[in-house]
PDB file of C-alpha atoms in Angstrom:
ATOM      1  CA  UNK V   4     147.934 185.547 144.355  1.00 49.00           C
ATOM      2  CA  UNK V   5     144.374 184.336 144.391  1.00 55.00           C
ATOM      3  CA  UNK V   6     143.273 181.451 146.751  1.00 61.00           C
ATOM      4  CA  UNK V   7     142.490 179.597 143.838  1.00 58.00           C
ATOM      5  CA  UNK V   8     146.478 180.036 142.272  1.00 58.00           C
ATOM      6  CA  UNK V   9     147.894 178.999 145.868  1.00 63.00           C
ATOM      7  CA  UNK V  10     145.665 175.968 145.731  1.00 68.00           C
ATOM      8  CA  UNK V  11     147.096 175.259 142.496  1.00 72.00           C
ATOM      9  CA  UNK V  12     150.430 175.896 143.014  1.00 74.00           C
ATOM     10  CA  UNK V  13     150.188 173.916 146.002  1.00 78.00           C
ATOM     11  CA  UNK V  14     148.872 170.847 144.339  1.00 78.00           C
ATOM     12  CA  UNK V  15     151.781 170.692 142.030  1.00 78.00           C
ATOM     13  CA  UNK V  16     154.577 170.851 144.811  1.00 79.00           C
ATOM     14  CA  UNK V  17     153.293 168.247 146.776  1.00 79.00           C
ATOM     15  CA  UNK V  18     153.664 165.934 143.839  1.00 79.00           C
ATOM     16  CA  UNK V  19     157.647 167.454 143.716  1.00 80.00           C
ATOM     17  CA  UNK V  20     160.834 166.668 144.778  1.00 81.00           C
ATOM     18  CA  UNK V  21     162.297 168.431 147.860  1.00 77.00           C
ATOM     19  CA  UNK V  22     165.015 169.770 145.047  1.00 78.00           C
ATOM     20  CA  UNK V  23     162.284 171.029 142.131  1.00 79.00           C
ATOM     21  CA  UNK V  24     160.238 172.055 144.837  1.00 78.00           C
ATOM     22  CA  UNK V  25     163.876 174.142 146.305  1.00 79.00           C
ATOM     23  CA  UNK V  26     164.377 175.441 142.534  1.00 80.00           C
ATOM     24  CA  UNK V  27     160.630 176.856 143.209  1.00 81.00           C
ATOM     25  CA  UNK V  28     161.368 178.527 145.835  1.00 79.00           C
ATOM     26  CA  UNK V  29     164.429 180.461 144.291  1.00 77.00           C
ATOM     27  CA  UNK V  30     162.406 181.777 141.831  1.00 77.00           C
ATOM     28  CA  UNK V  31     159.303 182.908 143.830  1.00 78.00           C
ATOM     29  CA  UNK V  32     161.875 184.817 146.061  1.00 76.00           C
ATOM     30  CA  UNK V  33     163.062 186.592 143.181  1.00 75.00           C
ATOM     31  CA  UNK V  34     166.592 184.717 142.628  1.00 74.00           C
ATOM     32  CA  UNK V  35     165.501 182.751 139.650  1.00 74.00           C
ATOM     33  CA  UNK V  36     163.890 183.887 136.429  1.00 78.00           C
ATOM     34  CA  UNK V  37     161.255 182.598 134.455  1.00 76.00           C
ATOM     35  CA  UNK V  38     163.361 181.396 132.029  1.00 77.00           C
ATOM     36  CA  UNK V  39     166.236 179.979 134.449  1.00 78.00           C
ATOM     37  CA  UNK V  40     163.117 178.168 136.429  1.00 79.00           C
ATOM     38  CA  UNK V  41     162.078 176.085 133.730  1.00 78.00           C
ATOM     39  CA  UNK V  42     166.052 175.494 132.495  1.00 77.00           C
ATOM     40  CA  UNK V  43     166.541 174.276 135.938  1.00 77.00           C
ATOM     41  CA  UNK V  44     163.483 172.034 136.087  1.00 79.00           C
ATOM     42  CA  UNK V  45     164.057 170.597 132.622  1.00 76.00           C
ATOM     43  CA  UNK V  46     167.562 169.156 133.525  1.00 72.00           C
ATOM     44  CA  UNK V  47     166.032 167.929 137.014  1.00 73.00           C
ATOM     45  CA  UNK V  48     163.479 165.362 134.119  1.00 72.00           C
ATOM     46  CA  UNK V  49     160.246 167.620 134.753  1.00 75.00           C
ATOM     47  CA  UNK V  50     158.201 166.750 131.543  1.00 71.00           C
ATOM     48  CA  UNK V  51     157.122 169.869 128.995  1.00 68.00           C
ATOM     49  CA  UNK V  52     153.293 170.323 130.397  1.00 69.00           C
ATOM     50  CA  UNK V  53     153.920 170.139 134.323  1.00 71.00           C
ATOM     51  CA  UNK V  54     156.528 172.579 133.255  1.00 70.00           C
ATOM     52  CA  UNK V  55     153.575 174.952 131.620  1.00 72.00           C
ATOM     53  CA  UNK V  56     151.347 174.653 134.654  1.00 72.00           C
ATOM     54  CA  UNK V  57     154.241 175.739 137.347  1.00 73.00           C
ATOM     55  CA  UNK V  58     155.826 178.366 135.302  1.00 71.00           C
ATOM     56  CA  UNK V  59     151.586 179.412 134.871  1.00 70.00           C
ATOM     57  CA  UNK V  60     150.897 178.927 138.905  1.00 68.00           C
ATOM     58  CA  UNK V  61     154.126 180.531 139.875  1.00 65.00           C
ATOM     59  CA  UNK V  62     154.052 183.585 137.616  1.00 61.00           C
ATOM     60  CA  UNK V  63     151.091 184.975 140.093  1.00 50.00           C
ATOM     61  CA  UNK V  64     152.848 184.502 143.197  1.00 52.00           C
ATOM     62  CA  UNK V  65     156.426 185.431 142.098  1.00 49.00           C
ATOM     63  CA  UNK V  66     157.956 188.950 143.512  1.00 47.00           C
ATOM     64  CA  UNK V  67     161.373 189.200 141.818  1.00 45.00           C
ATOM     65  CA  UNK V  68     163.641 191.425 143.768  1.00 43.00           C
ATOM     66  CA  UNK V  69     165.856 194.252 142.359  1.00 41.00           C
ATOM     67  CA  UNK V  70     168.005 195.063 145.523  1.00 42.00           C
ATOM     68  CA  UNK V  71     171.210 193.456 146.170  1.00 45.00           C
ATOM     69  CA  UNK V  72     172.865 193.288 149.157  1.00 47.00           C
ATOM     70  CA  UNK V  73     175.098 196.225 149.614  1.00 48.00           C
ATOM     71  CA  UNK V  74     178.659 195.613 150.522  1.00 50.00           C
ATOM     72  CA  UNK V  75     180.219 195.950 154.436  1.00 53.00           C
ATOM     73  CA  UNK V  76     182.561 197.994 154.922  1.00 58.00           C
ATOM     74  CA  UNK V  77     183.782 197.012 157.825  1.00 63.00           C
ATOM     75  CA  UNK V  78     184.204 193.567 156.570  1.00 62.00           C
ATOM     76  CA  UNK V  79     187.460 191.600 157.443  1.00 71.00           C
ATOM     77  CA  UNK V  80     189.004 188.951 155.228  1.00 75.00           C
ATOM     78  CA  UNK V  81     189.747 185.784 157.462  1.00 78.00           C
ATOM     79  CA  UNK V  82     187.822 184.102 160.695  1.00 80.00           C
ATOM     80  CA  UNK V  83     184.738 181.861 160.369  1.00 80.00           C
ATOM     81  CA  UNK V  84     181.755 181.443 158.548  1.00 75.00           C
ATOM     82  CA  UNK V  85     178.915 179.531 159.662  1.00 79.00           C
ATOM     83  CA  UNK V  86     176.212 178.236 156.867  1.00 77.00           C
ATOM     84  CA  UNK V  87     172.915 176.702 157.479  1.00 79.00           C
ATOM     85  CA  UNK V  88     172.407 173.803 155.313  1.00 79.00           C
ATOM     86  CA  UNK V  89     169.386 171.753 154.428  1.00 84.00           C
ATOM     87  CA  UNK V  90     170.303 168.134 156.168  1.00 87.00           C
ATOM     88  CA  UNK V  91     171.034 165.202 153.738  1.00 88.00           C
ATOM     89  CA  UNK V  92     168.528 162.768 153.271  1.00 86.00           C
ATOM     90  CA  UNK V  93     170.410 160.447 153.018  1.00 84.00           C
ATOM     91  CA  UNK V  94     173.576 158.689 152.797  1.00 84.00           C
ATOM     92  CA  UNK V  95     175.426 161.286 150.489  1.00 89.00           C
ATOM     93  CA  UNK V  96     177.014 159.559 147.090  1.00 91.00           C
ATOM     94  CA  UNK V  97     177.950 161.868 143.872  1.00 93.00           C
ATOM     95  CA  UNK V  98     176.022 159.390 141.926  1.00 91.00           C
ATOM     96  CA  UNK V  99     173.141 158.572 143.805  1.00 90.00           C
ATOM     97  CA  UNK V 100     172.183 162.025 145.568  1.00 89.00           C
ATOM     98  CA  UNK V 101     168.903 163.367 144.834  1.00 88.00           C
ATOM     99  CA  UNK V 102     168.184 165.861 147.393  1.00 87.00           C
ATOM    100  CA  UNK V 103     168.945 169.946 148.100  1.00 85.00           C
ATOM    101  CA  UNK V 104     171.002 169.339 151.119  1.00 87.00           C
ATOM    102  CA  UNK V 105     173.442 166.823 149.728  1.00 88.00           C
ATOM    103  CA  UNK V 106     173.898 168.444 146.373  1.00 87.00           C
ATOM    104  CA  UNK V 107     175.051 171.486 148.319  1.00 87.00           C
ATOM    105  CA  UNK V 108     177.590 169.307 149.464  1.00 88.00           C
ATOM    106  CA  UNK V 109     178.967 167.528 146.472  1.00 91.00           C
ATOM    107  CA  UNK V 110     179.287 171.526 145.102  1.00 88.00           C
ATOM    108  CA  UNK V 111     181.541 172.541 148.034  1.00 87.00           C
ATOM    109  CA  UNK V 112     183.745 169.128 147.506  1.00 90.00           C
ATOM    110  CA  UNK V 113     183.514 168.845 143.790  1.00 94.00           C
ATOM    111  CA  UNK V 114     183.640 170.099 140.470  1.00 95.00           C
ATOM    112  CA  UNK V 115     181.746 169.928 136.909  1.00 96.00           C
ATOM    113  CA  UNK V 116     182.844 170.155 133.480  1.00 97.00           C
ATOM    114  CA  UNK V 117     181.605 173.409 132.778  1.00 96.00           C
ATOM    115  CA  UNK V 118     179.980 176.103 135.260  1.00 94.00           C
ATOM    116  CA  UNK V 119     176.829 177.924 134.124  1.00 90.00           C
ATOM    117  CA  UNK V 120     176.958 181.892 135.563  1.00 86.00           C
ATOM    118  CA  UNK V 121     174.074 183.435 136.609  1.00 81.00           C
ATOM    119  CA  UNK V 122     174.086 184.408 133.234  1.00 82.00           C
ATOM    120  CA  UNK V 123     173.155 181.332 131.678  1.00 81.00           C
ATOM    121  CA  UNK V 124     177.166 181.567 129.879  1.00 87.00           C
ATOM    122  CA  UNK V 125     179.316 178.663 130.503  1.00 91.00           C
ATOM    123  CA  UNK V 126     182.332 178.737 131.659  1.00 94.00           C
ATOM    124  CA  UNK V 127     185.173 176.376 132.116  1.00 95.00           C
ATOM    125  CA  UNK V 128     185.626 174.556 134.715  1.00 96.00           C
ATOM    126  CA  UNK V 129     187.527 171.286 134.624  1.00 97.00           C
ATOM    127  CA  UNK V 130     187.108 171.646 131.542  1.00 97.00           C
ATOM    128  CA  UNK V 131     189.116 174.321 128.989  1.00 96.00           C
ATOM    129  CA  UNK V 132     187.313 174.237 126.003  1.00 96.00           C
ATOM    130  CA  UNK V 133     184.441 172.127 124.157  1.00 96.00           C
ATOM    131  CA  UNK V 134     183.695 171.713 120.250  1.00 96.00           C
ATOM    132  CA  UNK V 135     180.667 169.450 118.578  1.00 96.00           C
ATOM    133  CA  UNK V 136     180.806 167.756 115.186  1.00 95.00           C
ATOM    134  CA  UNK V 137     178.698 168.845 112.417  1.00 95.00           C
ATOM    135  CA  UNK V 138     175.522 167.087 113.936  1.00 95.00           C
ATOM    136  CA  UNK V 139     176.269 167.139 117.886  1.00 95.00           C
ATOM    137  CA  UNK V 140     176.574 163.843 118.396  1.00 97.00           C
ATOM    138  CA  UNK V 141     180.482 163.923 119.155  1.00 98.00           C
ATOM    139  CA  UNK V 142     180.959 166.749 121.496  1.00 98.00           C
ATOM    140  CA  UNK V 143     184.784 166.941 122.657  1.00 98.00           C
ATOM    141  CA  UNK V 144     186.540 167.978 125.854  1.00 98.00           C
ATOM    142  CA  UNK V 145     189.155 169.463 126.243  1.00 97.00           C
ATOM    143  CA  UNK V 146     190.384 168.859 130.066  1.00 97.00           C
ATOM    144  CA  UNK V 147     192.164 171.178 132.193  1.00 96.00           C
ATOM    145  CA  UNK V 148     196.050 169.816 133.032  1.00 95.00           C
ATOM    146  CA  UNK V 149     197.388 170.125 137.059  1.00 94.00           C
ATOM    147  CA  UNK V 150     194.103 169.455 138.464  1.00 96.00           C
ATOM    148  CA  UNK V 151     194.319 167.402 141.589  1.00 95.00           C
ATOM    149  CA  UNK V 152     191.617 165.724 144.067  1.00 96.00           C
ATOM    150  CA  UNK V 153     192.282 166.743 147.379  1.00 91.00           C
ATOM    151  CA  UNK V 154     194.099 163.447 148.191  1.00 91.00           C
ATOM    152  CA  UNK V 155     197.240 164.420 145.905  1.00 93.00           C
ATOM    153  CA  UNK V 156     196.064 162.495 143.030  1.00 95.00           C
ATOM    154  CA  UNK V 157     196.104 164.318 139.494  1.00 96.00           C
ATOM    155  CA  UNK V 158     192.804 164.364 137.518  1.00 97.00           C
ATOM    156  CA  UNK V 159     193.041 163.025 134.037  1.00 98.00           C
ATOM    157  CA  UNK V 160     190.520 161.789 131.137  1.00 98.00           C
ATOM    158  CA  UNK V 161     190.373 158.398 133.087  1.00 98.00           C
ATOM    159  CA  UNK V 162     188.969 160.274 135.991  1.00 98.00           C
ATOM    160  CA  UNK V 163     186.200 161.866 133.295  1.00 98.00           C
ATOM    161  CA  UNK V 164     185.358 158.738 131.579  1.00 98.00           C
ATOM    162  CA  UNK V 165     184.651 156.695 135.137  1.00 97.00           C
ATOM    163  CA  UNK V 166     182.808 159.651 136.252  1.00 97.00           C
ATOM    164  CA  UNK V 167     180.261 159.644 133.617  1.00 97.00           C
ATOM    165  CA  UNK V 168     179.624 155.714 133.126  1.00 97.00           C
ATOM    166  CA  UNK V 169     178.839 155.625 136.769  1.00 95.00           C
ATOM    167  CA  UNK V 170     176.399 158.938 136.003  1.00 95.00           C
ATOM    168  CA  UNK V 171     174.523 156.983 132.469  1.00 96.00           C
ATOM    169  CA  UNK V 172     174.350 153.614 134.001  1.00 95.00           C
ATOM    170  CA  UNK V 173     170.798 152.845 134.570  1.00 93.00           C
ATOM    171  CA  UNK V 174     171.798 149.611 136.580  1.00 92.00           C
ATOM    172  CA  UNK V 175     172.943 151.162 139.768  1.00 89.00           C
ATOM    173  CA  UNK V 176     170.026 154.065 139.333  1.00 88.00           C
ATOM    174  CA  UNK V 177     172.242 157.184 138.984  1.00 90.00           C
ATOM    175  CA  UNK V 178     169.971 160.284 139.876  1.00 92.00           C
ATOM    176  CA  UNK V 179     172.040 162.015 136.499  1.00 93.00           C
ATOM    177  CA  UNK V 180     169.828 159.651 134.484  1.00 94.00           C
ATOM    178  CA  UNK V 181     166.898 162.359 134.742  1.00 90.00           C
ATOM    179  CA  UNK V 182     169.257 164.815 132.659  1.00 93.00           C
ATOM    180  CA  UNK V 183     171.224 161.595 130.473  1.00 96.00           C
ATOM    181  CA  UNK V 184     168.853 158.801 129.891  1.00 94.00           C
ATOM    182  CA  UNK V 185     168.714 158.939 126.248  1.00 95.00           C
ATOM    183  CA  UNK V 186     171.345 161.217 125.927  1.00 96.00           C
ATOM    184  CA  UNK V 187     174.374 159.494 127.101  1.00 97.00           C
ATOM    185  CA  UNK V 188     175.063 155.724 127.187  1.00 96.00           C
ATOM    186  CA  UNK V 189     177.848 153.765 129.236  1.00 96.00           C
ATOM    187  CA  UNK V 190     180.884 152.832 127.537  1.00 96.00           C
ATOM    188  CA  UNK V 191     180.257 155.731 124.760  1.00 97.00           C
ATOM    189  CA  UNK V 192     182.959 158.386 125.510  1.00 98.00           C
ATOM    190  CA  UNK V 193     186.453 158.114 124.153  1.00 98.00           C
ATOM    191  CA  UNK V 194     189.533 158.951 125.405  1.00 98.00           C
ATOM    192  CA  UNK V 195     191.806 160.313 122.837  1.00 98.00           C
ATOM    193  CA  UNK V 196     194.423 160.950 125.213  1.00 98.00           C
ATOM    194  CA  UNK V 197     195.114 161.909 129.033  1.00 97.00           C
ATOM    195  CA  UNK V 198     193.447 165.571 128.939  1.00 98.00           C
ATOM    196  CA  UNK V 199     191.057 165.032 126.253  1.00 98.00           C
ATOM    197  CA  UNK V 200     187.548 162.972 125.943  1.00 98.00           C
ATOM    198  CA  UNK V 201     185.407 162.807 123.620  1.00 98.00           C
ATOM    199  CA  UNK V 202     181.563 161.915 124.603  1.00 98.00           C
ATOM    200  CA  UNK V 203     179.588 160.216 121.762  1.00 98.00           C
ATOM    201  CA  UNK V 204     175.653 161.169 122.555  1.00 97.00           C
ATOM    202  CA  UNK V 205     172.912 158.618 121.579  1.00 97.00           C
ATOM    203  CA  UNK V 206     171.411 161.789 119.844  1.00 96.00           C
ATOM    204  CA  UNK V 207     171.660 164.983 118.894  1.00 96.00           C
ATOM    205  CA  UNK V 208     172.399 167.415 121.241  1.00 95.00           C
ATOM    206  CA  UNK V 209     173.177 171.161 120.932  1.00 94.00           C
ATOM    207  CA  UNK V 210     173.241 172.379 124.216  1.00 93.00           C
ATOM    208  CA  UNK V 211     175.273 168.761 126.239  1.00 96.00           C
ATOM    209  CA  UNK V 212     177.716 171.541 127.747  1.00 96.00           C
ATOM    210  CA  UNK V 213     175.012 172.682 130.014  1.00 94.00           C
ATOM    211  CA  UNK V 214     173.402 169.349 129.963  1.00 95.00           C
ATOM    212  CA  UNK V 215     176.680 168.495 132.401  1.00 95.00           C
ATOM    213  CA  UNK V 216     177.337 171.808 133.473  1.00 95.00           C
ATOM    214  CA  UNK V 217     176.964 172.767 137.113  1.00 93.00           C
ATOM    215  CA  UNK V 218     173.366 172.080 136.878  1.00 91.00           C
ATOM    216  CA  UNK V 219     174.137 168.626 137.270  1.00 93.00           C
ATOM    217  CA  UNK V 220     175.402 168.088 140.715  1.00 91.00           C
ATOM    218  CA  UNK V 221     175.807 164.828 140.436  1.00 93.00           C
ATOM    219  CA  UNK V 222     177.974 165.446 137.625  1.00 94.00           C
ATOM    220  CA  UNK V 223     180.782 166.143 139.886  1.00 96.00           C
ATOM    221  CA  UNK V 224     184.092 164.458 138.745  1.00 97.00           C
ATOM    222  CA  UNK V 225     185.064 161.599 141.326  1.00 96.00           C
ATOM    223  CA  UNK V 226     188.153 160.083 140.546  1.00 97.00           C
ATOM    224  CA  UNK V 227     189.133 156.550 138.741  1.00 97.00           C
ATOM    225  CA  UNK V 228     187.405 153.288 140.141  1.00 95.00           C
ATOM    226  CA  UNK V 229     186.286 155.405 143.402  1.00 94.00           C
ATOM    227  CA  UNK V 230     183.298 154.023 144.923  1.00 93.00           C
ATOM    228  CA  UNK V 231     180.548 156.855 145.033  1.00 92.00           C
ATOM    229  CA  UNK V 232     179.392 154.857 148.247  1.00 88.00           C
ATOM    230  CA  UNK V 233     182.203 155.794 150.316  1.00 89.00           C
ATOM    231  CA  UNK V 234     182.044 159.417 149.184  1.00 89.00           C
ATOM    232  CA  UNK V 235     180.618 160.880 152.632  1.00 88.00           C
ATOM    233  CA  UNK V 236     183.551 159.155 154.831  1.00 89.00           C
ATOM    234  CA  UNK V 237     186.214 160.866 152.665  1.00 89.00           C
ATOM    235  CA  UNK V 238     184.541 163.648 150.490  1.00 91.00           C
ATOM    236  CA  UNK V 239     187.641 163.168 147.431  1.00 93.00           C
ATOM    237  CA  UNK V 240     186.991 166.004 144.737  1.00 94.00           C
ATOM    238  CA  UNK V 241     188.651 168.667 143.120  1.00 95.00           C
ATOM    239  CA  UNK V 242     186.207 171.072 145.240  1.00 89.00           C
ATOM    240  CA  UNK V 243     187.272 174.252 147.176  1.00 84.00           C
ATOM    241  CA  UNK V 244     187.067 172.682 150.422  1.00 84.00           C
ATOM    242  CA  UNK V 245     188.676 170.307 151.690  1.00 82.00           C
ATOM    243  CA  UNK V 246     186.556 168.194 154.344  1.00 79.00           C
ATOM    244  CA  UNK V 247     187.840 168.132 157.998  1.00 80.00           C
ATOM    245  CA  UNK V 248     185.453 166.335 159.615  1.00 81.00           C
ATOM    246  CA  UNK V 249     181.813 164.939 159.181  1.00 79.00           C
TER     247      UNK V 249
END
């Protein structure tokens, strides 16, 4: 990379967020492609021309890798794993998060909808199965049955629908609004009955499985008339852990 691409580069991350700015980084080390880069940046709000000049600024400084980590074969199942984590901000809330190290923890906690592979497929999730109408404006969920958050309490359409007003309302300044606003209004997703929702989109919109999809952390399904605020004293989601202590 030239000094004059590094000075450009640079001039664009400072004017980031610590989590575009993380997304960045992924793909300059060779984890993210070209194409999942500007995905990724797209659902974090990044507007069509900064888009242009990163993917332009990164493409001279990138190094994608083609190893993999080989397996160990002297690896045990069981003990203790230790992970490094970017700190929180913040006080973390599913709703308001907008940082690297607290949406790694609403993904250890909680789940999404749908999960998007490294692929780019979805797959379900909470979710079983999805189906527009014949313009996309009515996309309909099908919900997974015997789901339960981690205090015993079974997750149901009630559970979606609370979720996702919290996640459109521009009131209480959801960090979801940078992947929603326009898409996705409060009050506009039906139940039509306890495992099935239906979400009624101010527009058009072919690809709203990924829109909530994993790439959404703060999509994470909290249950029914939780308050997001209290989120980091009891950490209630349908995640794979289960949190001991804070």
């Amino acid at each position: 990379m030239t000094p004059a691409d590094k000075r450009g580069l640079d001039e664009i991350r400072r004017q980031r967020t610590d989590l575009e700015n993380h997304v960045i980084d992924e793909h300059l080390e060779g984890r993210l492609s070209r194409r999942d880069l500007l995905r990724r940046l797209a659902v974090l709000g990044v507007g069509a021309p900064t888009l242009g000049a990163i993917a332009k600024a990164s493409v001279a400084s990138s190094h994608p890798s083609t190893t993999r980590p080989a397996f160990h074969p002297a690896a045990k199942r069981g003990g203790a794993l230790s992970v490094a984590l970017q700190v929180p901000n913040e006080r973390v809330s599913p709703t308001l998060a907008a940082d690297i190290g607290a949406a790694c923890m609403l993904s250890q906690t909680g789940e999404n909808l749908t999960y998007d592979n490294t692929k780019l497929h979805l797959e379900p999730m909470l979710a079983t199965s999805w189906a527009p109408n014949a313009d996309a404006t009515v996309w309909t969920f099908k919900l997974r049955k015997n789901v339960r958050f981690n205090n015993g309490q079974a997750m149901t359409a009630d559970d979606v629908i609370y979720t996702y007003d919290l996640a459109s309302n521009p009131k209480i300044g959801s960090n979801a609004l940078s992947a929603l606003s326009g898409v996705l209004s409060p009050g506009q997703i039906e139940k039509i009955d306890a495992y099935t929702v239906a979400f009624h989109l101010d527009t058009p919109v072919g690809n709203f499985p990924y829109v909530i999809s994993t790439d959404l952390y703060n999509g994470i399904v909290i249950p029914n008339n939780y308050d997001p605020n209290d989120w980091q004293n009891t950490f209630v989601g349908t995640g794979p852990f289960k949190l001991k202590h804070y």
